[in-house]
């Protein structure tokens, strides 16, 4: 589920060259705060993948919705109550 979401997010990523020590900058439109840089296109893409993964986990821990990307959806886990 998370792997599919990250894959879909990377398909939508925009990576561009900027004037910086790490000249590749990438972001995913629609995923606020998801961005990364790198010395190469591949490095930027790898870092962006890691950022997306962490972004999903933070949102779930905080009880925030993860916006759907096409058919990819991540629903927050439901709390289970155990009585003993």
Short mmCIF file of N, CA and C in Angstrom, two decimals:
data_model
loop_
_atom_site.label_atom_id
_atom_site.label_comp_id
_atom_site.label_asym_id
_atom_site.label_seq_id
_atom_site.Cartn_x
_atom_site.Cartn_y
_atom_site.Cartn_z
N UNK A 1 0.83 -1.18 0.00
CA UNK A 1 0.00 0.00 0.00
C UNK A 1 0.88 1.26 0.00
N UNK A 2 1.83 1.35 0.90
CA UNK A 2 2.70 2.53 0.96
C UNK A 2 3.63 2.55 -0.25
N UNK A 3 4.14 1.40 -0.64
CA UNK A 3 5.05 1.34 -1.80
C UNK A 3 4.33 1.82 -3.05
N UNK A 4 3.09 1.40 -3.24
CA UNK A 4 2.33 1.82 -4.41
C UNK A 4 2.10 3.34 -4.39
N UNK A 5 1.83 3.88 -3.21
CA UNK A 5 1.60 5.32 -3.07
C UNK A 5 2.88 6.09 -3.41
N UNK A 6 4.00 5.64 -2.88
CA UNK A 6 5.28 6.31 -3.16
C UNK A 6 5.59 6.25 -4.66
N UNK A 7 5.35 5.10 -5.26
CA UNK A 7 5.58 4.94 -6.70
C UNK A 7 4.72 5.91 -7.50
N UNK A 8 3.46 6.01 -7.13
CA UNK A 8 2.56 6.95 -7.83
C UNK A 8 2.99 8.39 -7.61
N UNK A 9 3.41 8.72 -6.39
CA UNK A 9 3.87 10.08 -6.11
C UNK A 9 5.10 10.41 -6.95
N UNK A 10 6.01 9.46 -7.09
CA UNK A 10 7.22 9.70 -7.88
C UNK A 10 6.89 9.90 -9.37
N UNK A 11 5.84 9.24 -9.84
CA UNK A 11 5.42 9.45 -11.23
C UNK A 11 4.97 10.89 -11.45
N UNK A 12 4.42 11.51 -10.39
CA UNK A 12 3.91 12.87 -10.48
C UNK A 12 4.96 13.92 -10.12
N UNK A 13 6.12 13.47 -9.66
CA UNK A 13 7.16 14.39 -9.19
C UNK A 13 7.67 15.29 -10.32
N UNK A 14 8.02 16.49 -9.93
CA UNK A 14 8.67 17.43 -10.85
C UNK A 14 10.08 17.65 -10.34
N UNK A 15 11.05 17.32 -11.17
CA UNK A 15 12.45 17.51 -10.81
C UNK A 15 13.05 18.49 -11.81
N UNK A 16 13.71 19.50 -11.27
CA UNK A 16 14.31 20.52 -12.14
C UNK A 16 15.72 20.84 -11.67
N UNK A 17 16.48 21.43 -12.56
CA UNK A 17 17.84 21.83 -12.24
C UNK A 17 17.82 23.28 -11.75
N UNK A 18 18.52 23.52 -10.62
CA UNK A 18 18.60 24.85 -10.04
C UNK A 18 20.07 25.23 -9.86
N UNK A 19 20.34 26.47 -9.56
CA UNK A 19 21.70 26.93 -9.34
C UNK A 19 22.05 26.77 -7.86
N UNK A 20 22.64 25.62 -7.50
CA UNK A 20 22.92 25.29 -6.11
C UNK A 20 24.00 24.21 -6.08
N UNK A 21 24.57 23.95 -4.88
CA UNK A 21 25.54 22.85 -4.75
C UNK A 21 24.89 21.51 -5.05
N UNK A 22 23.63 21.39 -4.70
CA UNK A 22 22.84 20.21 -5.06
C UNK A 22 21.84 20.69 -6.10
N UNK A 23 22.23 20.61 -7.38
CA UNK A 23 21.48 21.31 -8.42
C UNK A 23 20.15 20.69 -8.86
N UNK A 24 19.78 19.57 -8.28
CA UNK A 24 18.49 18.98 -8.64
C UNK A 24 17.51 19.15 -7.50
N UNK A 25 16.35 19.72 -7.82
CA UNK A 25 15.30 19.98 -6.85
C UNK A 25 14.04 19.26 -7.32
N UNK A 26 13.42 18.51 -6.41
CA UNK A 26 12.20 17.80 -6.77
C UNK A 26 11.10 18.02 -5.76
N UNK A 27 9.87 18.02 -6.25
CA UNK A 27 8.71 18.13 -5.38
C UNK A 27 7.55 17.36 -6.01
N UNK A 28 6.54 17.09 -5.18
CA UNK A 28 5.36 16.40 -5.67
C UNK A 28 4.17 17.34 -5.52
N UNK A 29 3.60 17.81 -6.62
CA UNK A 29 2.44 18.69 -6.53
C UNK A 29 1.30 17.99 -5.76
N UNK A 30 0.68 18.73 -4.88
CA UNK A 30 -0.42 18.18 -4.10
C UNK A 30 -0.02 17.59 -2.76
N UNK A 31 1.28 17.38 -2.56
CA UNK A 31 1.76 16.85 -1.28
C UNK A 31 2.57 17.97 -0.62
N UNK A 32 1.90 18.75 0.20
CA UNK A 32 2.50 19.93 0.81
C UNK A 32 3.70 19.57 1.67
N UNK A 33 4.81 20.25 1.41
CA UNK A 33 6.03 20.05 2.19
C UNK A 33 6.91 18.91 1.72
N UNK A 34 6.52 18.25 0.63
CA UNK A 34 7.32 17.13 0.11
C UNK A 34 8.25 17.66 -0.97
N UNK A 35 9.55 17.73 -0.63
CA UNK A 35 10.56 18.18 -1.58
C UNK A 35 11.91 17.60 -1.17
N UNK A 36 12.84 17.58 -2.11
CA UNK A 36 14.19 17.08 -1.86
C UNK A 36 15.14 17.67 -2.89
N UNK A 37 16.43 17.60 -2.56
CA UNK A 37 17.47 18.03 -3.50
C UNK A 37 18.49 16.91 -3.63
N UNK A 38 19.35 17.04 -4.62
CA UNK A 38 20.41 16.04 -4.80
C UNK A 38 21.46 16.52 -5.78
N UNK A 39 22.60 15.87 -5.75
CA UNK A 39 23.69 16.22 -6.68
C UNK A 39 23.42 15.70 -8.08
N UNK A 40 22.62 14.63 -8.16
CA UNK A 40 22.24 14.07 -9.46
C UNK A 40 20.73 13.89 -9.47
N UNK A 41 20.20 13.68 -10.66
CA UNK A 41 18.76 13.43 -10.80
C UNK A 41 18.36 12.20 -9.98
N UNK A 42 19.15 11.13 -10.10
CA UNK A 42 18.84 9.89 -9.37
C UNK A 42 18.90 10.09 -7.85
N UNK A 43 19.90 10.83 -7.37
CA UNK A 43 20.01 11.08 -5.94
C UNK A 43 18.80 11.88 -5.44
N UNK A 44 18.39 12.87 -6.20
CA UNK A 44 17.23 13.66 -5.83
C UNK A 44 15.98 12.79 -5.78
N UNK A 45 15.82 11.93 -6.75
CA UNK A 45 14.66 11.03 -6.80
C UNK A 45 14.65 10.07 -5.62
N UNK A 46 15.82 9.54 -5.26
CA UNK A 46 15.92 8.62 -4.12
C UNK A 46 15.56 9.36 -2.82
N UNK A 47 16.09 10.54 -2.65
CA UNK A 47 15.77 11.33 -1.45
C UNK A 47 14.29 11.70 -1.40
N UNK A 48 13.74 12.03 -2.55
CA UNK A 48 12.33 12.36 -2.62
C UNK A 48 11.47 11.17 -2.20
N UNK A 49 11.86 9.98 -2.61
CA UNK A 49 11.17 8.76 -2.21
C UNK A 49 11.18 8.60 -0.69
N UNK A 50 12.33 8.85 -0.08
CA UNK A 50 12.45 8.74 1.38
C UNK A 50 11.60 9.80 2.09
N UNK A 51 11.57 11.00 1.52
CA UNK A 51 10.77 12.08 2.10
C UNK A 51 9.28 11.72 2.04
N UNK A 52 8.83 11.20 0.92
CA UNK A 52 7.42 10.81 0.77
C UNK A 52 7.06 9.76 1.82
N UNK A 53 7.91 8.75 1.97
CA UNK A 53 7.67 7.69 2.94
C UNK A 53 7.55 8.27 4.36
N UNK A 54 8.46 9.11 4.74
CA UNK A 54 8.42 9.73 6.07
C UNK A 54 7.22 10.64 6.24
N UNK A 55 6.87 11.37 5.19
CA UNK A 55 5.72 12.27 5.21
C UNK A 55 4.43 11.50 5.47
N UNK A 56 4.29 10.35 4.83
CA UNK A 56 3.11 9.50 5.05
C UNK A 56 3.04 9.07 6.51
N UNK A 57 4.15 8.59 7.06
CA UNK A 57 4.16 8.11 8.44
C UNK A 57 3.82 9.22 9.44
N UNK A 58 4.37 10.40 9.22
CA UNK A 58 4.08 11.53 10.12
C UNK A 58 2.60 11.88 10.06
N UNK A 59 2.05 11.94 8.88
CA UNK A 59 0.62 12.27 8.76
C UNK A 59 -0.25 11.22 9.46
N UNK A 60 0.07 9.96 9.29
CA UNK A 60 -0.71 8.91 9.93
C UNK A 60 -0.59 8.98 11.45
N UNK A 61 0.61 9.21 11.95
CA UNK A 61 0.81 9.32 13.41
C UNK A 61 0.04 10.49 14.01
N UNK A 62 -0.09 11.55 13.23
CA UNK A 62 -0.81 12.74 13.72
C UNK A 62 -2.31 12.68 13.44
N UNK A 63 -2.75 11.61 12.84
CA UNK A 63 -4.18 11.47 12.54
C UNK A 63 -4.65 12.34 11.39
N UNK A 64 -3.71 12.74 10.52
CA UNK A 64 -4.04 13.58 9.37
C UNK A 64 -4.30 12.71 8.14
N UNK A 65 -5.15 13.19 7.27
CA UNK A 65 -5.46 12.46 6.05
C UNK A 65 -4.26 12.48 5.10
N UNK A 66 -4.13 11.42 4.35
CA UNK A 66 -3.14 11.34 3.28
C UNK A 66 -3.94 11.49 1.98
N UNK A 67 -3.70 12.56 1.22
CA UNK A 67 -4.51 12.77 0.02
C UNK A 67 -4.35 11.65 -0.99
N UNK A 68 -5.44 11.23 -1.61
CA UNK A 68 -5.33 10.17 -2.62
C UNK A 68 -4.56 10.66 -3.84
N UNK A 69 -3.86 9.74 -4.48
CA UNK A 69 -3.18 10.01 -5.74
C UNK A 69 -3.73 9.03 -6.76
N UNK A 70 -4.62 9.49 -7.59
CA UNK A 70 -5.26 8.58 -8.54
C UNK A 70 -6.03 7.52 -7.77
N UNK A 71 -5.72 6.27 -8.02
CA UNK A 71 -6.38 5.16 -7.32
C UNK A 71 -5.69 4.78 -6.02
N UNK A 72 -4.55 5.38 -5.76
CA UNK A 72 -3.80 5.06 -4.54
C UNK A 72 -4.35 5.83 -3.35
N UNK A 73 -4.73 5.09 -2.34
CA UNK A 73 -5.26 5.69 -1.11
C UNK A 73 -4.63 5.01 0.09
N UNK A 74 -4.39 5.81 1.11
CA UNK A 74 -3.90 5.26 2.38
C UNK A 74 -4.86 5.74 3.46
N UNK A 75 -5.52 4.80 4.07
CA UNK A 75 -6.46 5.11 5.14
C UNK A 75 -5.76 4.98 6.48
N UNK A 76 -6.05 5.90 7.41
CA UNK A 76 -5.44 5.77 8.75
C UNK A 76 -5.92 4.49 9.43
N UNK A 77 -5.04 3.84 10.17
CA UNK A 77 -5.45 2.61 10.86
C UNK A 77 -6.50 2.92 11.92
N UNK A 78 -7.38 1.98 12.11
CA UNK A 78 -8.40 2.13 13.14
C UNK A 78 -7.85 1.61 14.46
N UNK A 79 -8.24 2.26 15.52
CA UNK A 79 -7.80 1.83 16.84
C UNK A 79 -8.62 0.63 17.28
N UNK A 80 -7.95 -0.35 17.82
CA UNK A 80 -8.63 -1.52 18.35
C UNK A 80 -8.63 -1.44 19.87
N UNK A 81 -9.75 -1.77 20.45
CA UNK A 81 -9.83 -1.78 21.89
C UNK A 81 -9.86 -3.22 22.38
N UNK A 82 -9.00 -3.50 23.30
CA UNK A 82 -8.92 -4.85 23.86
C UNK A 82 -9.41 -4.79 25.30
N UNK A 83 -10.32 -5.64 25.60
CA UNK A 83 -10.83 -5.71 26.97
C UNK A 83 -10.40 -7.04 27.56
N UNK A 84 -9.94 -6.97 28.78
CA UNK A 84 -9.42 -8.20 29.35
C UNK A 84 -9.97 -8.62 30.63
#
